[in-house]
């Protein structure tokens, strides 16, 4: 199957405790119109330090748990290491957003933002 | 920022009503070990017919609703059109999976499978 090319829409700028600040490319700021503080949003991000060759992992990274297939875990190690986390939007200002609950390193590329799914979803 | 290259892990083979059958590349089958029918799984897929240049969309595709930024919607149209849907795993057999609730066309590339997040997530 053919390869798919992604261009990050932004990156994690700073992590302080539970709060993560990330920036969106200035040319994409129109895409944020309508987001409000307090909303739950789904962030897709690129776990660039993951091992893309691994097909097995210990659940929750706990070596005491037997290995499982990576698709039966949330391990960052997987062929396409896309993180998917629902977080609370704390505030936004221009191209900068602050969220609570995004466990990603500084510099992590952001791939997409969606509002939380409400009921059955169409795509 | 630099480009990211994804290789699909599988594709949607058949859609019949609410049931979707998809296939995983045979060389990745070890990654499915531990998945059980009845589980909720998150499927990430590539919405290859989306318009990647659009930054605004009508919520739920309803033209009566005012345009919003795509990141404040679930529209398929967005710079990186990655669909994210939680579905029920109905059954699996070798590299074939049947799920309920995945609204994707036949031929749609599958990017990743994860078990549903339980509580705060690490990535």
Coordinates of N, CA and C in Angstrom, one line a residue:
Chain A
X1 N 0.8 -1.2 0.0 CA 0.0 0.0 0.0 C 0.9 1.2 0.0
X2 N 0.3 2.3 -0.5 CA 1.2 3.5 -0.7 C 1.4 4.2 0.6
X3 N 2.5 4.9 0.7 CA 2.9 5.7 1.9 C 2.0 6.9 2.0
X4 N 1.9 7.4 3.2 CA 1.1 8.6 3.5 C 2.0 9.6 4.2
X5 N 1.9 10.8 3.7 CA 2.8 11.8 4.2 C 2.0 12.8 5.1
X6 N 2.5 13.0 6.3 CA 1.8 14.0 7.2 C 2.8 15.2 7.4
X7 N 2.2 16.3 7.5 CA 2.9 17.5 7.9 C 2.4 17.9 9.3
X8 N 3.2 18.0 10.3 CA 2.7 18.4 11.6 C 2.0 19.7 11.6
X9 N 0.9 19.9 12.4 CA 0.2 21.2 12.4 C 0.7 22.1 13.5
X10 N 1.6 21.5 14.4 CA 2.2 22.3 15.5 C 3.1 21.4 16.3
X11 N 3.4 21.8 17.5 CA 4.4 21.1 18.3 C 4.1 21.5 19.8
X12 N 4.5 20.6 20.7 CA 4.5 20.9 22.1 C 5.6 21.9 22.4
X13 N 5.2 23.0 23.0 CA 6.2 24.0 23.3 C 6.8 23.9 24.8
X14 N 5.9 23.6 25.7 CA 6.3 23.6 27.1 C 5.4 22.7 27.9
X15 N 6.0 22.0 28.9 CA 5.3 21.1 29.8 C 5.6 21.6 31.2
X16 N 4.5 21.9 32.0 CA 4.7 22.3 33.4 C 3.7 21.6 34.2
X17 N 4.2 20.5 34.9 CA 3.2 19.7 35.7 C 2.2 19.1 34.8
X18 N 0.9 19.3 35.0 CA -0.1 18.7 34.2 C -0.5 19.5 33.0
X19 N 0.1 20.7 32.9 CA -0.3 21.7 31.9 C 0.7 21.6 30.7
X20 N 0.2 21.5 29.5 CA 1.0 21.4 28.3 C 0.6 22.6 27.4
X21 N 1.6 23.4 27.0 CA 1.4 24.5 26.1 C 1.8 24.0 24.7
X22 N 0.9 24.1 23.7 CA 1.4 23.8 22.4 C 1.0 24.9 21.4
X23 N 1.8 24.9 20.3 CA 1.6 26.0 19.3 C 1.2 25.4 18.0
X24 N 0.3 26.1 17.3 CA -0.2 25.7 16.0 C 0.5 26.6 15.0
X25 N 0.8 26.0 13.8 CA 1.4 26.9 12.8 C 0.5 28.1 12.5
X26 N 1.1 29.3 12.4 CA 0.3 30.5 12.2 C -0.7 30.4 11.0
X27 N -0.3 29.7 9.9 CA -1.1 29.7 8.8 C -2.3 28.8 9.0
X28 N -2.4 28.0 10.1 CA -3.5 27.1 10.3 C -4.5 27.6 11.4
X29 N -4.2 28.8 11.9 CA -5.0 29.4 13.1 C -6.5 29.4 12.8
X30 N -6.9 29.6 11.6 CA -8.3 29.7 11.2 C -9.0 28.4 11.6
X31 N -8.2 27.3 11.7 CA -8.8 26.0 12.0 C -9.2 25.9 13.5
X32 N -8.8 26.8 14.3 CA -9.1 26.8 15.8 C -10.4 27.5 16.1
X33 N -10.9 28.3 15.1 CA -12.1 29.1 15.4 C -13.3 28.3 15.9
X34 N -13.7 28.6 17.1 CA -14.9 27.9 17.7 C -14.5 27.1 18.9
X35 N -13.2 26.9 19.1 CA -12.8 26.1 20.3 C -13.0 27.0 21.5
X36 N -13.4 26.4 22.6 CA -13.6 27.2 23.8 C -13.0 26.5 25.0
X37 N -12.4 27.3 25.9 CA -11.8 26.8 27.2 C -12.9 25.9 27.9
X38 N -12.5 24.9 28.5 CA -13.4 24.0 29.2 C -13.8 22.8 28.4
X39 N -13.7 22.9 27.0 CA -14.0 21.8 26.2 C -13.0 20.6 26.3
X40 N -13.6 19.4 26.0 CA -12.7 18.3 25.8 C -12.3 18.2 24.4
X41 N -11.0 18.0 24.1 CA -10.6 17.9 22.7 C -9.7 16.6 22.6
X42 N -9.7 16.0 21.5 CA -8.8 14.9 21.2 C -7.6 15.4 20.5
X43 N -6.4 15.1 21.0 CA -5.2 15.5 20.4 C -4.5 14.3 19.8
X44 N -4.2 14.3 18.5 CA -3.4 13.3 17.9 C -2.0 13.9 17.7
X45 N -1.0 13.1 18.2 CA 0.4 13.6 18.2 C 1.3 12.5 17.7
X46 N 2.5 12.8 17.4 CA 3.5 11.9 16.8 C 4.5 11.5 17.9
X47 N 4.6 10.2 18.3 CA 5.5 9.8 19.4 C 6.8 9.5 18.7
X48 N 7.6 10.5 18.5 CA 8.8 10.4 17.6 C 9.9 9.6 18.2
X49 N 9.8 9.2 19.5 CA 10.9 8.4 20.1 C 10.5 6.9 20.1
X50 N 9.3 6.6 19.6 CA 8.9 5.2 19.7 C 9.7 4.3 18.7
X51 N 9.6 3.0 19.1 CA 10.3 2.0 18.2 C 9.2 1.4 17.3
X52 N 9.3 1.7 16.0 CA 8.2 1.3 15.1 C 8.3 -0.1 14.6
X53 N 9.4 -0.8 15.1 CA 9.5 -2.2 14.6 C 8.9 -3.2 15.6
X54 N 8.5 -2.7 16.8 CA 8.1 -3.6 17.9 C 6.6 -4.0 17.7
X55 N 6.3 -5.3 17.8 CA 4.9 -5.8 17.7 C 4.4 -6.3 19.0
X56 N 5.2 -6.3 20.0 CA 4.8 -6.8 21.3 C 5.2 -5.8 22.4
X57 N 4.4 -5.7 23.4 CA 4.8 -4.8 24.5 C 4.1 -5.3 25.8
X58 N 4.7 -4.8 27.0 CA 4.1 -5.1 28.3 C 3.0 -4.1 28.5
X59 N 1.8 -4.5 28.8 CA 0.7 -3.6 29.1 C 1.1 -2.6 30.2
X60 N 0.8 -1.3 29.9 CA 1.2 -0.2 30.8 C 2.7 -0.1 31.1
X61 N 3.5 -0.7 30.2 CA 4.9 -0.7 30.4 C 5.4 -1.4 31.6
X62 N 4.6 -2.3 32.2 CA 4.9 -3.0 33.4 C 5.5 -4.4 33.0
X63 N 6.8 -4.6 33.3 CA 7.5 -5.8 32.9 C 6.9 -7.0 33.6
X64 N 6.2 -6.8 34.7 CA 5.6 -8.0 35.4 C 4.4 -8.5 34.6
X65 N 3.8 -7.7 33.7 CA 2.7 -8.2 32.9 C 3.2 -8.9 31.6
X66 N 2.6 -10.0 31.3 CA 3.0 -10.7 30.1 C 2.9 -9.9 28.8
X67 N 3.8 -10.1 27.9 CA 3.8 -9.4 26.6 C 2.5 -9.6 25.8
X68 N 2.0 -8.6 25.2 CA 0.8 -8.7 24.3 C 1.1 -8.0 23.0
X69 N 0.3 -8.3 22.0 CA 0.5 -7.6 20.8 C 0.3 -6.1 21.0
X70 N 1.1 -5.2 20.3 CA 1.0 -3.8 20.6 C -0.4 -3.2 20.3
X71 N -1.2 -3.8 19.3 CA -2.5 -3.3 19.0 C -3.5 -3.6 20.2
X72 N -3.1 -4.5 21.1 CA -3.9 -4.8 22.3 C -3.4 -4.0 23.5
X73 N -2.6 -3.0 23.3 CA -2.1 -2.1 24.4 C -2.2 -0.6 23.9
X74 N -1.8 0.2 24.8 CA -1.6 1.7 24.5 C -0.1 2.0 24.4
X75 N 0.7 1.0 24.3 CA 2.2 1.3 24.2 C 2.5 2.3 23.1
X76 N 3.5 3.2 23.3 CA 3.9 4.1 22.2 C 4.6 3.3 21.1
X77 N 5.1 2.2 21.4 CA 5.8 1.4 20.4 C 4.8 0.7 19.5
X78 N 4.8 1.0 18.2 CA 3.9 0.4 17.2 C 4.3 0.9 15.9
X79 N 3.8 0.3 14.8 CA 4.3 0.7 13.5 C 4.0 2.2 13.1
X80 N 2.9 2.7 13.5 CA 2.6 4.1 13.3 C 2.3 4.7 14.7
X81 N 3.3 5.2 15.3 CA 3.2 5.7 16.7 C 2.5 7.0 16.8
X82 N 1.1 7.0 16.6 CA 0.3 8.1 16.8 C -0.4 8.1 18.1
X83 N -0.1 9.1 19.0 CA -0.7 9.2 20.3 C -2.1 9.8 20.1
X84 N -3.1 9.3 20.9 CA -4.5 9.8 20.9 C -4.9 10.0 22.3
X85 N -5.0 11.3 22.7 CA -5.4 11.6 24.1 C -6.5 12.6 24.1
X86 N -7.5 12.4 24.9 CA -8.5 13.4 25.1 C -8.1 14.2 26.3
X87 N -8.1 15.5 26.2 CA -7.6 16.5 27.2 C -8.6 17.6 27.4
X88 N -8.4 18.4 28.4 CA -9.2 19.5 28.7 C -8.5 20.8 28.1
X89 N -9.2 21.5 27.3 CA -8.6 22.8 26.9 C -8.8 23.8 28.0
X90 N -7.6 24.3 28.5 CA -7.6 25.3 29.6 C -7.8 26.7 29.0
X91 N -7.0 27.0 28.0 CA -7.2 28.4 27.4 C -6.5 28.4 26.0
X92 N -6.8 29.4 25.2 CA -6.1 29.5 24.0 C -6.0 31.0 23.6
X93 N -4.9 31.3 22.9 CA -4.6 32.7 22.6 C -3.9 32.7 21.3
X94 N -4.5 33.2 20.2 CA -3.9 33.2 18.9 C -3.6 31.7 18.5
X95 N -2.3 31.4 18.3 CA -2.0 30.1 17.9 C -1.5 29.2 19.0
X96 N -1.7 29.7 20.3 CA -1.2 29.0 21.4 C -2.3 28.4 22.2
X97 N -2.2 27.1 22.6 CA -3.2 26.4 23.4 C -2.6 25.8 24.7
X98 N -3.3 25.8 25.8 CA -2.9 25.2 27.0 C -3.9 24.1 27.3
X99 N -3.4 22.9 27.6 CA -4.3 21.8 27.9 C -3.9 21.1 29.1
X100 N -4.8 20.3 29.8 CA -4.4 19.5 30.9 C -4.5 18.1 30.5
X101 N -3.5 17.3 30.8 CA -3.6 15.8 30.6 C -2.9 15.3 29.4
X102 N -2.1 16.1 28.7 CA -1.4 15.6 27.5 C 0.0 15.1 28.0
X103 N 0.2 13.8 28.0 CA 1.5 13.4 28.4 C 2.5 13.2 27.2
X104 N 3.0 14.3 26.8 CA 3.9 14.2 25.6 C 5.1 15.1 25.9
X105 N 6.2 14.8 25.4 CA 7.5 15.5 25.6 C 7.4 16.9 24.9
X106 N 8.3 17.8 25.3 CA 8.5 19.1 24.6 C 9.0 18.8 23.2
X107 N 8.5 19.4 22.2 CA 9.0 19.2 20.9 C 8.2 18.2 20.1
X108 N 7.3 17.5 20.8 CA 6.4 16.5 20.1 C 5.6 17.1 19.0
X109 N 5.6 16.6 17.8 CA 4.8 17.1 16.7 C 3.3 16.8 17.0
X110 N 2.4 17.8 16.8 CA 1.0 17.7 16.9 C 0.4 17.4 15.5
X111 N -0.4 16.4 15.3 CA -0.9 16.0 14.0 C -2.4 16.5 13.7
X112 N -3.2 16.6 14.8 CA -4.6 16.9 14.6 C -5.2 17.2 15.9
X113 N -6.3 18.0 15.8 CA -7.2 18.3 17.0 C -8.6 18.1 16.5
X114 N -9.4 17.4 17.4 CA -10.8 17.3 17.1 C -11.6 17.5 18.3
X115 N -12.9 17.9 18.2 CA -13.7 18.0 19.4 C -14.0 16.5 19.8
X116 N -14.4 16.3 21.0 CA -14.7 15.0 21.5 C -15.9 14.4 20.7
X117 N -15.8 13.1 20.5 CA -16.9 12.4 19.8 C -18.2 12.4 20.7
X118 N -19.3 12.8 20.1 CA -20.6 12.7 20.8 C -21.4 11.7 20.1
X119 N -21.5 10.5 20.7 CA -22.3 9.4 20.1 C -21.6 8.9 18.9
X120 N -22.4 8.1 18.1 CA -21.8 7.4 16.9 C -21.3 8.5 16.0
X121 N -20.2 8.1 15.4 CA -19.4 9.1 14.7 C -19.4 8.8 13.2
X122 N -19.4 9.9 12.4 CA -19.3 9.7 11.0 C -17.9 10.2 10.6
X123 N -17.3 9.6 9.7 CA -16.0 10.1 9.2 C -16.0 9.8 7.7
Chain B
X1 N 8.6 22.1 9.9 CA 8.9 20.8 10.6 C 8.9 19.7 9.5
X2 N 9.6 18.7 9.9 CA 9.8 17.7 8.9 C 8.6 16.7 8.7
X3 N 8.6 16.2 7.5 CA 7.4 15.3 7.2 C 7.5 14.0 7.9
X4 N 6.4 13.4 8.1 CA 6.2 12.1 8.7 C 5.7 11.1 7.7
X5 N 6.3 10.0 7.6 CA 5.8 9.0 6.7 C 5.1 7.8 7.4
X6 N 3.9 7.5 7.0 CA 3.1 6.4 7.6 C 3.0 5.3 6.5
X7 N 3.1 4.1 7.0 CA 2.7 3.0 6.1 C 1.5 2.3 6.7
X8 N 0.4 2.2 5.9 CA -0.8 1.6 6.5 C -0.6 0.2 7.1
X9 N -1.3 -0.1 8.2 CA -1.1 -1.5 8.7 C -2.2 -2.4 8.1
X10 N -3.1 -1.9 7.4 CA -4.2 -2.7 6.8 C -5.2 -1.8 6.1
X11 N -6.3 -2.4 5.8 CA -7.3 -1.7 5.0 C -8.7 -2.2 5.2
X12 N -9.7 -1.4 5.0 CA -11.1 -1.9 5.1 C -11.4 -2.8 3.9
X13 N -11.9 -4.0 4.1 CA -12.1 -4.9 3.1 C -13.6 -4.9 2.6
X14 N -14.5 -4.8 3.6 CA -15.9 -4.9 3.3 C -16.7 -4.2 4.3
X15 N -17.8 -3.6 3.8 CA -18.7 -2.9 4.8 C -20.1 -3.5 4.5
X16 N -20.8 -4.0 5.6 CA -22.1 -4.6 5.4 C -22.9 -4.1 6.6
X17 N -23.8 -3.1 6.3 CA -24.6 -2.5 7.3 C -23.6 -1.8 8.3
X18 N -23.8 -2.2 9.6 CA -23.0 -1.6 10.7 C -21.7 -2.4 10.9
X19 N -21.5 -3.5 10.1 CA -20.3 -4.3 10.3 C -19.3 -4.0 9.3
X20 N -18.0 -3.8 9.8 CA -16.9 -3.5 8.9 C -15.9 -4.6 9.1
X21 N -15.5 -5.2 8.0 CA -14.4 -6.2 8.0 C -13.1 -5.5 7.6
X22 N -12.1 -5.7 8.3 CA -10.8 -5.1 7.8 C -9.7 -6.1 8.0
X23 N -8.6 -6.0 7.2 CA -7.5 -6.9 7.2 C -6.2 -6.2 7.6
X24 N -5.4 -6.9 8.4 CA -4.1 -6.4 8.8 C -3.1 -7.1 7.9
X25 N -2.0 -6.4 7.6 CA -0.9 -7.0 6.8 C -0.4 -8.3 7.6
X26 N -0.3 -9.4 6.8 CA 0.1 -10.6 7.5 C 1.3 -10.5 8.4
X27 N 2.3 -9.7 8.0 CA 3.5 -9.6 8.8 C 3.3 -8.8 10.1
X28 N 2.1 -8.3 10.3 CA 1.9 -7.5 11.5 C 0.9 -8.3 12.5
X29 N 0.6 -9.5 12.1 CA -0.5 -10.2 12.9 C -0.1 -10.4 14.4
X30 N 1.2 -10.5 14.7 CA 1.6 -10.7 16.1 C 1.1 -9.5 16.9
X31 N 0.9 -8.4 16.3 CA 0.5 -7.2 17.0 C -0.9 -7.3 17.5
X32 N -1.7 -8.3 17.0 CA -3.1 -8.4 17.4 C -3.3 -9.3 18.7
X33 N -2.2 -10.0 19.0 CA -2.2 -11.0 20.1 C -2.8 -10.4 21.4
X34 N -3.9 -10.9 21.9 CA -4.4 -10.5 23.2 C -5.7 -9.7 23.0
X35 N -6.1 -9.4 21.7 CA -7.4 -8.7 21.5 C -8.5 -9.7 21.6
X36 N -9.6 -9.4 22.2 CA -10.7 -10.3 22.4 C -12.0 -9.7 21.9
X37 N -12.9 -10.5 21.3 CA -14.2 -10.1 20.9 C -14.9 -9.5 22.1
X38 N -15.7 -8.4 21.8 CA -16.4 -7.7 22.9 C -15.7 -6.5 23.4
X39 N -14.4 -6.4 23.2 CA -13.6 -5.3 23.6 C -13.9 -4.0 22.8
X40 N -13.7 -2.9 23.4 CA -13.8 -1.6 22.6 C -12.3 -1.3 22.2
X41 N -12.2 -1.0 20.9 CA -10.9 -0.6 20.4 C -11.0 0.7 19.6
X42 N -9.9 1.4 19.7 CA -9.8 2.7 18.9 C -9.1 2.4 17.6
X43 N -9.8 2.8 16.5 CA -9.2 2.6 15.2 C -8.8 4.0 14.7
X44 N -7.6 4.1 14.2 CA -7.1 5.3 13.5 C -7.0 4.9 12.0
X45 N -7.6 5.7 11.2 CA -7.6 5.4 9.7 C -7.4 6.6 8.9
X46 N -7.1 6.4 7.7 CA -6.8 7.6 6.8 C -7.9 7.9 5.9
X47 N -8.5 9.1 6.0 CA -9.6 9.5 5.2 C -9.1 10.1 3.9
X48 N -8.9 9.1 3.0 CA -8.1 9.5 1.8 C -8.9 10.4 0.8
X49 N -10.2 10.5 1.0 CA -10.9 11.4 0.1 C -11.1 12.8 0.7
X50 N -10.5 13.1 1.8 CA -10.7 14.4 2.5 C -9.9 15.5 1.7
X51 N -10.4 16.7 1.9 CA -9.8 17.9 1.4 C -8.8 18.5 2.4
X52 N -7.5 18.3 2.2 CA -6.5 18.7 3.2 C -6.3 20.2 3.3
X53 N -6.9 20.9 2.4 CA -6.6 22.4 2.3 C -7.7 23.2 3.1
X54 N -8.7 22.5 3.5 CA -9.8 23.2 4.2 C -9.6 23.4 5.6
X55 N -9.8 24.7 6.1 CA -9.6 25.0 7.5 C -10.9 25.3 8.2
X56 N -12.0 25.3 7.4 CA -13.4 25.5 8.0 C -14.3 24.5 7.5
X57 N -15.3 24.2 8.4 CA -16.3 23.2 8.0 C -17.6 23.5 8.8
X58 N -18.7 23.0 8.2 CA -20.0 23.0 8.9 C -20.0 21.9 9.9
X59 N -20.3 22.1 11.2 CA -20.4 21.0 12.2 C -21.4 20.0 11.7
X60 N -21.0 18.7 11.9 CA -21.8 17.5 11.4 C -22.2 17.6 9.9
X61 N -21.4 18.4 9.2 CA -21.7 18.5 7.7 C -23.0 19.2 7.4
X62 N -23.6 19.8 8.4 CA -24.9 20.4 8.2 C -24.8 21.9 7.8
X63 N -25.1 22.2 6.5 CA -24.9 23.5 6.0 C -25.7 24.6 6.7
X64 N -26.7 24.2 7.5 CA -27.5 25.2 8.3 C -26.7 25.7 9.5
X65 N -25.6 24.9 9.8 CA -24.8 25.4 11.0 C -23.7 26.2 10.5
X66 N -23.4 27.3 11.2 CA -22.3 28.2 10.7 C -21.0 27.5 10.7
X67 N -20.1 28.0 9.8 CA -18.8 27.4 9.6 C -18.0 27.6 10.9
X68 N -17.2 26.6 11.2 CA -16.2 26.7 12.3 C -14.9 26.2 11.8
X69 N -13.9 26.4 12.7 CA -12.5 25.9 12.3 C -12.6 24.4 12.4
X70 N -11.9 23.7 11.4 CA -12.0 22.3 11.4 C -11.5 21.6 12.7
X71 N -10.6 22.2 13.4 CA -10.1 21.6 14.7 C -11.2 21.7 15.8
X72 N -12.3 22.4 15.5 CA -13.4 22.5 16.4 C -14.6 21.7 15.9
X73 N -14.3 20.7 15.0 CA -15.3 19.8 14.5 C -14.8 18.4 14.4
X74 N -15.6 17.5 13.9 CA -15.1 16.1 13.6 C -15.1 16.0 12.0
X75 N -15.1 17.0 11.3 CA -15.1 17.0 9.8 C -13.9 16.1 9.3
X76 N -14.1 15.3 8.3 CA -13.0 14.6 7.7 C -12.0 15.6 7.0
X77 N -12.5 16.8 6.7 CA -11.6 17.7 6.0 C -10.7 18.4 7.0
X78 N -9.4 18.3 6.9 CA -8.5 18.8 7.8 C -7.1 18.5 7.3
X79 N -6.0 19.2 7.7 CA -4.7 19.1 7.1 C -4.2 17.6 7.2
X80 N -4.4 16.9 8.3 CA -4.0 15.5 8.4 C -5.3 14.7 8.7
X81 N -6.0 14.2 7.6 CA -7.3 13.6 7.8 C -7.2 12.2 8.4
X82 N -6.9 12.1 9.7 CA -6.8 10.9 10.4 C -8.2 10.7 11.2
X83 N -8.9 9.7 10.8 CA -10.1 9.3 11.5 C -9.8 8.6 12.8
X84 N -10.6 8.9 13.9 CA -10.4 8.2 15.2 C -11.7 7.8 15.7
X85 N -12.0 6.5 15.7 CA -13.3 6.0 16.1 C -13.2 4.8 17.1
X86 N -13.9 4.9 18.2 CA -13.9 3.7 19.1 C -15.1 2.8 18.6
X87 N -14.7 1.5 18.4 CA -15.7 0.6 17.9 C -15.7 -0.7 18.8
X88 N -16.7 -1.5 18.6 CA -16.7 -2.8 19.3 C -16.1 -3.9 18.4
X89 N -15.2 -4.6 18.9 CA -14.6 -5.8 18.2 C -15.5 -6.9 18.2
X90 N -16.1 -7.3 17.1 CA -17.0 -8.4 17.1 C -16.3 -9.8 17.0
X91 N -15.4 -9.9 16.1 CA -14.6 -11.2 16.1 C -13.3 -10.9 15.3
X92 N -12.4 -11.9 15.5 CA -11.2 -11.8 14.7 C -10.7 -13.2 14.4
X93 N -10.0 -13.3 13.3 CA -9.6 -14.6 12.7 C -8.4 -14.4 11.9
X94 N -7.2 -14.8 12.4 CA -6.0 -14.5 11.7 C -5.7 -13.1 11.6
X95 N -5.6 -12.6 10.4 CA -5.4 -11.1 10.1 C -6.7 -10.4 9.8
X96 N -7.8 -11.0 10.0 CA -9.1 -10.4 9.7 C -9.9 -10.0 11.0
X97 N -10.4 -8.8 11.0 CA -11.2 -8.3 12.1 C -12.6 -7.8 11.7
X98 N -13.6 -8.1 12.5 CA -14.9 -7.5 12.2 C -15.3 -6.6 13.4
X99 N -15.7 -5.4 13.1 CA -16.0 -4.4 14.1 C -17.4 -3.8 13.8
X100 N -18.0 -3.3 14.8 CA -19.3 -2.5 14.6 C -19.0 -1.1 14.9
X101 N -19.5 -0.2 14.0 CA -19.5 1.2 14.2 C -18.4 2.0 13.5
X102 N -17.6 1.4 12.6 CA -16.6 2.1 11.9 C -17.2 2.6 10.6
X103 N -17.3 3.9 10.5 CA -17.9 4.5 9.3 C -16.9 4.9 8.3
X104 N -16.3 3.9 7.6 CA -15.3 4.2 6.7 C -15.5 3.4 5.4
X105 N -15.1 4.0 4.3 CA -15.3 3.3 3.0 C -14.5 2.1 2.8
X106 N -14.9 1.2 1.9 CA -14.1 0.1 1.5 C -12.8 0.6 0.9
X107 N -11.7 0.0 1.2 CA -10.4 0.4 0.7 C -9.7 1.4 1.6
X108 N -10.4 1.9 2.7 CA -9.7 2.9 3.5 C -8.5 2.3 4.2
X109 N -7.4 3.0 4.2 CA -6.2 2.5 4.9 C -6.4 2.6 6.4
X110 N -6.0 1.6 7.1 CA -6.0 1.5 8.6 C -4.6 1.9 9.1
X111 N -4.5 2.8 10.0 CA -3.2 3.3 10.5 C -2.7 2.7 11.8
X112 N -3.7 2.4 12.7 CA -3.4 2.0 14.1 C -4.6 1.4 14.7
X113 N -4.4 0.5 15.7 CA -5.4 0.0 16.6 C -4.8 0.1 18.0
X114 N -5.7 0.6 18.9 CA -5.3 0.6 20.4 C -6.5 0.1 21.2
X115 N -6.2 -0.4 22.4 CA -7.3 -0.7 23.3 C -7.8 0.7 23.8
X116 N -9.0 0.7 24.3 CA -9.6 1.9 24.7 C -8.9 2.5 25.9
X117 N -8.7 3.8 26.0 CA -8.0 4.4 27.2 C -8.8 4.2 28.4
X118 N -8.1 3.7 29.5 CA -8.8 3.6 30.8 C -8.2 4.6 31.7
X119 N -8.9 5.7 32.0 CA -8.4 6.7 32.9 C -7.2 7.5 32.2
X120 N -6.5 8.3 33.0 CA -5.5 9.1 32.4 C -4.4 8.3 31.7
X121 N -3.9 8.8 30.7 CA -3.2 8.0 29.7 C -1.7 8.4 29.7
X122 N -0.8 7.5 29.6 CA 0.5 7.9 29.3 C 0.9 7.6 27.9
X123 N 1.7 8.4 27.3 CA 2.1 8.0 25.9 C 3.6 8.5 25.8

